[in-house]
Amino acid sequence: GEKEFSYFTGFVKEYYSISLNFKIILYRIDIVKSKTNDIYGESKATEKKYLTPIELDIAIDTIEHETFFVSNNGIFNENLKDFKFGVLLDELKEKNCVIKRGDFIKYHDGNKERNFEVQMVDNINTDNTAYGYKPFYTQVVCNLAKENIVLI
């Protein structure tokens, strides 16, 4: 029941913050202050305004990347394409935030800071329930953000 669920999610939260130690910064779009195109509803990078950034502990699911050679002497470039991670619903509730499609994520992979745009947020999925009781985390899917889309 609820007591076991609370114990389980407390354990998972400690595991996320201490053992995994992966963090992101969430930049939520301020839809009131951001300017948008009247026809398409889109904003240029310079016209986007953000709410206060929030640091979140996450569990990385996958980071898809592609590696390709630039020249014959072995110089190669590695591009991250997709980034999928989980974040606990309790942490989102504690920090009073909701991750939405179109928000941006800043992630430092140990070598470089990279910006991603949120494409999909899945709060209710049978794969993310504790003992089939109720959801305890949300899965977020992002794509690498192009530099002309985001300035954070």
mmCIF file of C-alpha atoms in Angstrom:
data_model
loop_
_atom_site.group_PDB
_atom_site.id
_atom_site.type_symbol
_atom_site.label_atom_id
_atom_site.label_comp_id
_atom_site.label_asym_id
_atom_site.label_seq_id
_atom_site.Cartn_x
_atom_site.Cartn_y
_atom_site.Cartn_z
ATOM 1 C CA GLY A 1 0.000 0.000 0.000
ATOM 2 C CA GLU A 2 0.903 3.626 0.512
ATOM 3 C CA LYS A 3 3.474 2.962 3.273
ATOM 4 C CA GLU A 4 5.486 0.532 1.137
ATOM 5 C CA PHE A 5 5.206 2.848 -1.855
ATOM 6 C CA SER A 6 6.530 5.772 0.209
ATOM 7 C CA TYR A 7 9.441 3.656 1.489
ATOM 8 C CA PHE A 8 10.264 2.475 -2.029
ATOM 9 C CA THR A 9 10.181 5.957 -3.581
ATOM 10 C CA GLY A 10 12.305 7.349 -0.722
ATOM 11 C CA PHE A 11 14.924 4.686 -1.433
ATOM 12 C CA VAL A 12 14.841 5.435 -5.172
ATOM 13 C CA LYS A 13 15.180 9.193 -4.508
ATOM 14 C CA GLU A 14 18.285 8.606 -2.392
ATOM 15 C CA TYR A 15 19.695 6.343 -5.106
ATOM 16 C CA TYR A 16 19.107 9.035 -7.771
ATOM 17 C CA SER A 17 20.778 11.823 -5.794
ATOM 18 C CA ILE A 18 23.695 9.943 -4.198
ATOM 19 C CA SER A 19 24.540 6.911 -6.313
ATOM 20 C CA LEU A 20 23.641 8.041 -9.824
ATOM 21 C CA ASN A 21 24.569 11.706 -9.358
ATOM 22 C CA PHE A 22 23.352 12.772 -12.807
ATOM 23 C CA LYS A 23 21.896 16.259 -12.906
ATOM 24 C CA ILE A 24 20.225 18.477 -15.451
ATOM 25 C CA ILE A 25 19.104 22.083 -15.432
ATOM 26 C CA LEU A 26 15.508 22.524 -16.602
ATOM 27 C CA TYR A 27 14.691 25.732 -18.470
ATOM 28 C CA ARG A 28 10.930 26.121 -18.710
ATOM 29 C CA ILE A 29 9.581 28.521 -21.312
ATOM 30 C CA ASP A 30 7.796 31.563 -19.902
ATOM 31 C CA ILE A 31 4.895 31.657 -22.354
ATOM 32 C CA VAL A 32 3.689 35.005 -21.030
ATOM 33 C CA LYS A 33 6.978 36.893 -21.566
ATOM 34 C CA SER A 34 8.175 35.090 -24.717
ATOM 35 C CA LYS A 35 7.336 36.661 -28.054
ATOM 36 C CA THR A 36 5.811 34.378 -30.677
ATOM 37 C CA ASN A 37 5.063 34.571 -34.367
ATOM 38 C CA ASP A 38 1.358 35.356 -34.834
ATOM 39 C CA ILE A 39 0.916 32.766 -37.581
ATOM 40 C CA TYR A 40 3.155 29.868 -36.524
ATOM 41 C CA GLY A 41 3.298 30.420 -32.745
ATOM 42 C CA GLU A 42 7.082 29.936 -32.769
ATOM 43 C CA SER A 43 9.781 32.080 -31.157
ATOM 44 C CA LYS A 44 13.274 33.002 -32.239
ATOM 45 C CA ALA A 45 16.001 32.109 -29.731
ATOM 46 C CA THR A 46 16.421 35.782 -28.774
ATOM 47 C CA GLU A 47 12.671 36.129 -28.111
ATOM 48 C CA LYS A 48 12.368 33.162 -25.717
ATOM 49 C CA LYS A 49 12.158 33.965 -22.027
ATOM 50 C CA TYR A 50 12.541 31.375 -19.283
ATOM 51 C CA LEU A 51 11.257 30.806 -15.789
ATOM 52 C CA THR A 52 13.852 30.312 -13.030
ATOM 53 C CA PRO A 53 16.110 27.340 -13.943
ATOM 54 C CA ILE A 54 15.684 24.230 -11.776
ATOM 55 C CA GLU A 55 18.313 21.582 -11.061
ATOM 56 C CA LEU A 56 16.943 18.027 -11.085
ATOM 57 C CA ASP A 57 18.443 14.636 -10.241
ATOM 58 C CA ILE A 58 17.862 12.172 -13.066
ATOM 59 C CA ALA A 59 18.462 8.600 -14.142
ATOM 60 C CA ILE A 60 19.772 8.405 -17.687
ATOM 61 C CA ASP A 61 17.972 5.891 -19.858
ATOM 62 C CA THR A 62 19.783 6.387 -23.165
ATOM 63 C CA ILE A 63 21.920 8.902 -24.969
ATOM 64 C CA GLU A 64 21.997 8.212 -28.689
ATOM 65 C CA HIS A 65 24.881 9.599 -30.665
ATOM 66 C CA GLU A 66 26.511 9.297 -34.006
ATOM 67 C CA THR A 67 30.216 9.318 -34.739
ATOM 68 C CA PHE A 68 31.542 10.199 -38.133
ATOM 69 C CA PHE A 69 34.964 10.857 -39.611
ATOM 70 C CA VAL A 70 35.757 14.342 -40.824
ATOM 71 C CA SER A 71 39.016 13.478 -42.564
ATOM 72 C CA ASN A 72 41.235 10.553 -43.525
ATOM 73 C CA ASN A 73 43.733 11.287 -40.717
ATOM 74 C CA GLY A 74 41.338 10.032 -38.048
ATOM 75 C CA ILE A 75 39.675 13.234 -36.927
ATOM 76 C CA PHE A 76 36.118 12.416 -35.957
ATOM 77 C CA ASN A 77 33.096 14.241 -34.652
ATOM 78 C CA GLU A 78 30.606 12.825 -32.181
ATOM 79 C CA ASN A 79 27.110 14.303 -32.148
ATOM 80 C CA LEU A 80 24.562 13.529 -29.493
ATOM 81 C CA LYS A 81 21.148 13.101 -31.056
ATOM 82 C CA ASP A 82 18.603 11.928 -28.505
ATOM 83 C CA PHE A 83 18.608 11.990 -24.727
ATOM 84 C CA LYS A 84 16.137 9.975 -22.662
ATOM 85 C CA PHE A 85 15.991 10.150 -18.875
ATOM 86 C CA GLY A 86 13.729 9.599 -15.895
ATOM 87 C CA VAL A 87 12.957 12.023 -13.079
ATOM 88 C CA LEU A 88 11.004 11.260 -9.931
ATOM 89 C CA LEU A 89 7.502 12.706 -9.702
ATOM 90 C CA ASP A 90 8.141 13.505 -6.004
ATOM 91 C CA GLU A 91 11.101 15.717 -6.958
ATOM 92 C CA LEU A 92 9.030 17.573 -9.546
ATOM 93 C CA LYS A 93 6.324 18.074 -6.926
ATOM 94 C CA GLU A 94 8.849 19.292 -4.297
ATOM 95 C CA LYS A 95 10.322 21.787 -6.752
ATOM 96 C CA ASN A 96 6.866 22.769 -8.015
ATOM 97 C CA CYS A 97 7.625 22.157 -11.667
ATOM 98 C CA VAL A 98 6.241 20.334 -14.652
ATOM 99 C CA ILE A 99 8.373 19.397 -17.653
ATOM 100 C CA LYS A 100 6.610 20.152 -20.935
ATOM 101 C CA ARG A 101 7.288 19.655 -24.616
ATOM 102 C CA GLY A 102 9.302 22.630 -25.861
ATOM 103 C CA ASP A 103 11.187 23.191 -22.582
ATOM 104 C CA PHE A 104 14.978 22.981 -22.643
ATOM 105 C CA ILE A 105 17.425 20.854 -20.700
ATOM 106 C CA LYS A 106 21.099 21.668 -20.065
ATOM 107 C CA TYR A 107 23.202 18.556 -19.422
ATOM 108 C CA HIS A 108 26.958 18.318 -18.828
ATOM 109 C CA ASP A 109 28.280 14.940 -19.947
ATOM 110 C CA GLY A 110 31.704 15.364 -18.329
ATOM 111 C CA ASN A 111 33.227 16.872 -21.464
ATOM 112 C CA LYS A 112 30.795 19.478 -22.664
ATOM 113 C CA GLU A 113 27.552 21.212 -21.771
ATOM 114 C CA ARG A 114 24.805 20.416 -24.218
ATOM 115 C CA ASN A 115 21.294 21.770 -24.669
ATOM 116 C CA PHE A 116 18.347 19.547 -25.486
ATOM 117 C CA GLU A 117 14.752 20.340 -26.371
ATOM 118 C CA VAL A 118 12.045 18.286 -24.686
ATOM 119 C CA GLN A 119 10.021 16.352 -27.262
ATOM 120 C CA MET A 120 7.940 13.999 -25.131
ATOM 121 C CA VAL A 121 7.057 13.581 -21.452
ATOM 122 C CA ASP A 122 5.417 10.330 -20.382
ATOM 123 C CA ASN A 123 3.987 10.544 -16.850
ATOM 124 C CA ILE A 124 1.761 7.502 -17.002
ATOM 125 C CA ASN A 125 3.304 4.299 -18.249
ATOM 126 C CA THR A 126 2.972 0.780 -16.877
ATOM 127 C CA ASP A 127 6.775 0.496 -17.042
ATOM 128 C CA ASN A 128 7.231 3.239 -14.446
ATOM 129 C CA THR A 129 4.949 2.023 -11.659
ATOM 130 C CA ALA A 130 6.121 0.734 -8.300
ATOM 131 C CA TYR A 131 4.770 -2.801 -7.948
ATOM 132 C CA GLY A 132 1.907 -1.867 -10.272
ATOM 133 C CA TYR A 133 0.639 0.556 -7.592
ATOM 134 C CA LYS A 134 1.045 3.972 -9.229
ATOM 135 C CA PRO A 135 3.588 5.937 -11.293
ATOM 136 C CA PHE A 136 6.614 7.270 -9.426
ATOM 137 C CA TYR A 137 8.716 8.802 -12.203
ATOM 138 C CA THR A 138 8.312 10.416 -15.566
ATOM 139 C CA GLN A 139 10.293 9.588 -18.667
ATOM 140 C CA VAL A 140 11.495 12.496 -20.784
ATOM 141 C CA VAL A 141 12.708 12.272 -24.391
ATOM 142 C CA CYS A 142 14.791 15.139 -25.804
ATOM 143 C CA ASN A 143 16.585 16.000 -29.023
ATOM 144 C CA LEU A 144 19.799 17.950 -29.257
ATOM 145 C CA ALA A 145 18.812 21.615 -29.591
ATOM 146 C CA LYS A 146 20.183 23.583 -32.497
ATOM 147 C CA GLU A 147 22.105 26.695 -31.505
ATOM 148 C CA ASN A 148 19.735 29.003 -33.375
ATOM 149 C CA ILE A 149 16.771 27.660 -31.371
ATOM 150 C CA VAL A 150 17.981 28.178 -27.798
ATOM 151 C CA LEU A 151 20.137 30.707 -25.944
ATOM 152 C CA ILE A 152 20.514 29.526 -22.352
#
